[in-house]
Tab-separated table of C-alpha atoms in Angstrom:
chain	number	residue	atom	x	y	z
A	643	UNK	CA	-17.235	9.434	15.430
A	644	UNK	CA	-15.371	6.357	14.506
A	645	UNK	CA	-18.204	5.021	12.345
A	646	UNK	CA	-17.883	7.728	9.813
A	647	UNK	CA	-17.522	6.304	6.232
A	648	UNK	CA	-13.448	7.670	6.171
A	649	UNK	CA	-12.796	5.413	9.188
A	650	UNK	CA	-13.945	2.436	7.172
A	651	UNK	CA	-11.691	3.472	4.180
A	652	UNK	CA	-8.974	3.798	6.632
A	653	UNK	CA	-9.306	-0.086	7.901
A	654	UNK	CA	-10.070	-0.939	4.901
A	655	UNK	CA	-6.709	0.740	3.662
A	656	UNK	CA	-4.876	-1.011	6.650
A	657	UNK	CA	-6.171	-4.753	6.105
A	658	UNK	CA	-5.075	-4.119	2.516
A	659	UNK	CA	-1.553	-3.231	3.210
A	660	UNK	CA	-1.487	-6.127	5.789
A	661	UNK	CA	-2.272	-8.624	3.203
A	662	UNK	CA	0.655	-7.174	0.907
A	663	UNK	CA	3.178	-8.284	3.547
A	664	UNK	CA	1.920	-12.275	3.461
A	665	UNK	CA	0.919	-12.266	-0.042
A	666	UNK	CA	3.235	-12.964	-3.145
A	667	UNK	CA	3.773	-9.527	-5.092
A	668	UNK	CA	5.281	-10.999	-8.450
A	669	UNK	CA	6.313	-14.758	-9.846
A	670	UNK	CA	7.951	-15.867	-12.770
A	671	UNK	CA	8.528	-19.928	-13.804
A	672	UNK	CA	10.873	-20.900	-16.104
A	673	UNK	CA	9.835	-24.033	-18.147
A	674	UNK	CA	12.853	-24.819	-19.614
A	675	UNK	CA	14.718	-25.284	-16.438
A	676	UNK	CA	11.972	-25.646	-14.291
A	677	UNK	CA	13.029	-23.246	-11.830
A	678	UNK	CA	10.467	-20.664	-10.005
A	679	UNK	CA	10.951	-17.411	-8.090
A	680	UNK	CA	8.435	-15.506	-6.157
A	681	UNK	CA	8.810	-12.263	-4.791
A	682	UNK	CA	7.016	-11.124	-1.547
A	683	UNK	CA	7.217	-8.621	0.464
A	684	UNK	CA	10.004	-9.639	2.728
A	685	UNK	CA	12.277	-11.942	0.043
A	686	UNK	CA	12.484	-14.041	-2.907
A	687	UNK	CA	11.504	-17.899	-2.457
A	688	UNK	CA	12.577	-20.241	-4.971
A	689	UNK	CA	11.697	-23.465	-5.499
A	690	UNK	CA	15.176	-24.644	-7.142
A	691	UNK	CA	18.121	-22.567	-6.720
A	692	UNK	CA	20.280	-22.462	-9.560
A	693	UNK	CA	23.628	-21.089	-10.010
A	694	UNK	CA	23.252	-17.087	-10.108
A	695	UNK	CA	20.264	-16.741	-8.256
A	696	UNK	CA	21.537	-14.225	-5.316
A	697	UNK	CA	18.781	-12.555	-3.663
A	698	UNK	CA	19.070	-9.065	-4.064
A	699	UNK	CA	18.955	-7.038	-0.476
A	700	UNK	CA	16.694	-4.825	1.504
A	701	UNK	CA	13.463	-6.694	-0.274
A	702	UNK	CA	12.021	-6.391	3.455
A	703	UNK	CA	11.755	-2.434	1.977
A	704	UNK	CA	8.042	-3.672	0.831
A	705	UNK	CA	7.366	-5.087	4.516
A	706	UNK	CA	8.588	-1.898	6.400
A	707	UNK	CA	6.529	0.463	3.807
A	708	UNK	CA	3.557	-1.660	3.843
A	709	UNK	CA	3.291	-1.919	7.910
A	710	UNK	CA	4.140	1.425	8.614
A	711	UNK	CA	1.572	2.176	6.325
A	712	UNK	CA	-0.762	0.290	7.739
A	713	UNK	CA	0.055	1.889	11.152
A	714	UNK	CA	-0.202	5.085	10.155
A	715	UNK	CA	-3.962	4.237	8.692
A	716	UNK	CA	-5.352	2.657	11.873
A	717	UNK	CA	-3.701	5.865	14.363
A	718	UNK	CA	-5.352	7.787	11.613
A	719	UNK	CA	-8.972	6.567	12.340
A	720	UNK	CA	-8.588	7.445	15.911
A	721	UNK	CA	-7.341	11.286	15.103
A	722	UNK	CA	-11.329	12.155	14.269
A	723	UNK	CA	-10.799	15.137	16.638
A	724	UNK	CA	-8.343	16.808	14.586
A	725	UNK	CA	-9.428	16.456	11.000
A	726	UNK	CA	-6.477	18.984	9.739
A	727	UNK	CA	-3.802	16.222	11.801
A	728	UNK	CA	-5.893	13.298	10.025
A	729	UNK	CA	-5.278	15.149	6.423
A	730	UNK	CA	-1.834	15.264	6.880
A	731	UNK	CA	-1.499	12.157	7.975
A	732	UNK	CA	-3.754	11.194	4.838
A	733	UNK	CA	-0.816	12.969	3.261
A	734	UNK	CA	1.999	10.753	4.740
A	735	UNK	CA	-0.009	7.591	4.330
A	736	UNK	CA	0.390	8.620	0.298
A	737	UNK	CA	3.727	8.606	0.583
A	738	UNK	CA	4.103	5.353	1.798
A	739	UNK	CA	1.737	3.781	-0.540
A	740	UNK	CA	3.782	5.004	-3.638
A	741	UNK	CA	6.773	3.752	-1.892
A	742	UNK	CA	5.066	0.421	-1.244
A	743	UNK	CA	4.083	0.244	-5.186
A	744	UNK	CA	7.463	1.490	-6.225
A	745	UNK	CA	9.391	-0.543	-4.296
A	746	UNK	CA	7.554	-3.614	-5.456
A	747	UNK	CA	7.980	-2.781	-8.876
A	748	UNK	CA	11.759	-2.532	-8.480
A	749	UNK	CA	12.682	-5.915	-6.968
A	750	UNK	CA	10.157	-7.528	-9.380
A	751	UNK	CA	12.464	-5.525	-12.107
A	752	UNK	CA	15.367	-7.552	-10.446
A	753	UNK	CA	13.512	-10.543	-10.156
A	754	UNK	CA	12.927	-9.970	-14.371
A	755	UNK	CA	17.114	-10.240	-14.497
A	756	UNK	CA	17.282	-13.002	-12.152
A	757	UNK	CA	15.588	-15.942	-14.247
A	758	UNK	CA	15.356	-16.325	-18.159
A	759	UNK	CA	14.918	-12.676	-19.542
A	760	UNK	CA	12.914	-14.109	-22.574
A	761	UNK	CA	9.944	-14.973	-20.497
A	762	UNK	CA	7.906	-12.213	-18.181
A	763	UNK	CA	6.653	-12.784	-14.710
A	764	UNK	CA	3.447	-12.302	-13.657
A	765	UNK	CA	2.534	-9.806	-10.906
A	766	UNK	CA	0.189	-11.163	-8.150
A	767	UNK	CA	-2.427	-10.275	-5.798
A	768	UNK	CA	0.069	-8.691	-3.438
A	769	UNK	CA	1.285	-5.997	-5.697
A	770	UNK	CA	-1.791	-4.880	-6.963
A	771	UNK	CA	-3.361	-4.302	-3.311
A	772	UNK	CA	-1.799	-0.801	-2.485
A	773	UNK	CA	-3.205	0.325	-5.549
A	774	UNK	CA	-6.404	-0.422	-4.144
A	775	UNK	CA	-5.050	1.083	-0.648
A	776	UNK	CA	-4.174	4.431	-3.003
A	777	UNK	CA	-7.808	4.869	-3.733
A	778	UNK	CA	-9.227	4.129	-0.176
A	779	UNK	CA	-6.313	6.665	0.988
A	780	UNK	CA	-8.381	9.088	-1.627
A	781	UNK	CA	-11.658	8.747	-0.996
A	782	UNK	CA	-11.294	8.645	2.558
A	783	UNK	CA	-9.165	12.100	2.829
A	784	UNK	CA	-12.264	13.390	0.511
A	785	UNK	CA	-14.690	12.615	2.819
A	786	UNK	CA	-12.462	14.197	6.079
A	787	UNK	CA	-12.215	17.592	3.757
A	788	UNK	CA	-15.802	16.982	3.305
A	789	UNK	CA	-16.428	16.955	7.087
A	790	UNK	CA	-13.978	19.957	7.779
A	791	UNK	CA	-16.164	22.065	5.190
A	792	UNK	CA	-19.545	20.944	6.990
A	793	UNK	CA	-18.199	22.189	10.227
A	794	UNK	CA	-16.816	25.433	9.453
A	795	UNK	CA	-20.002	26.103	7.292
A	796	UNK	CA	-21.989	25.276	10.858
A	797	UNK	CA	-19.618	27.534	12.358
A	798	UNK	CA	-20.579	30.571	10.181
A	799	UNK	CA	-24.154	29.867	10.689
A	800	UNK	CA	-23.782	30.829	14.609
């Protein structure tokens, strides 16, 4: 049972909130000064600190979302037995994503503040990946409702 199609979404889901935690989420260069900030999922990097450039805390918020969703995703492929424990968890999973995404847009908010307001970061690979982990979370509760319906419509035909 763990090569149904939702099991795949599921990994898939988990490799792509994996990669959020090592890849950059937002960066913004300034030319003028020629100072840089990146924002990933567990702090800002810079490559020359200027004077009021404090990291802002609890970045590592993205990390902790991101793994535990992860987590969640691979227990979740190995809960095929209980299909209505695997849509809640489906549930929970959600949750974490939009925390993931929120969270990253709020420190990359901060990050805006940080460096010259006049010119706009650019958001990377690494913030756009739970979006795609939002959709796998979709499809791949559709497909467990899917499989719930196809047994109790088996059931009924005993």
């Amino acid at each position: 049972m763990i090569q149904r199609i939702q099991s795949v979404f599921l990994l898939l889901l988990a490799l792509c909130m994996i990669a959020v935690v090592f890849l950059p989420i937002w960066h913004k260069a300034d030319p003028i000064t020629g100072q840089e900030l990146t924002l990933t999922a567990t702090g800002f990097a810079y490559n020359k600190a200027g004077t009021g450039l404090a990291a802002p805390g609890n970045v590592w918020l993205i990390a902790a979302f991101a793994a535990a969703s992860a987590a969640l995703a691979l227990f979740e492929i190995f809960q095929f037995r209980n299909r209505f424990l695997q849509l809640k968890l489906g549930m929970l999973n959600l949750l974490l994503i939009l925390c993931t995404i929120g969270a990253g847009f709020y420190f990359s908010n901060l990050g805006e503040q940080m460096l010259n307001v006049k010119i706009l970061g650019d958001y990377q690979a690494g913030f756009y990946l739970p979006t795609l982990a939002l959709l796998l979370n979709v499809l791949a509760n559709r497909f467990i409702r899917r499989d719930e319906q196809l047994v109790r419509s088996m059931d009924r035909l005993r």
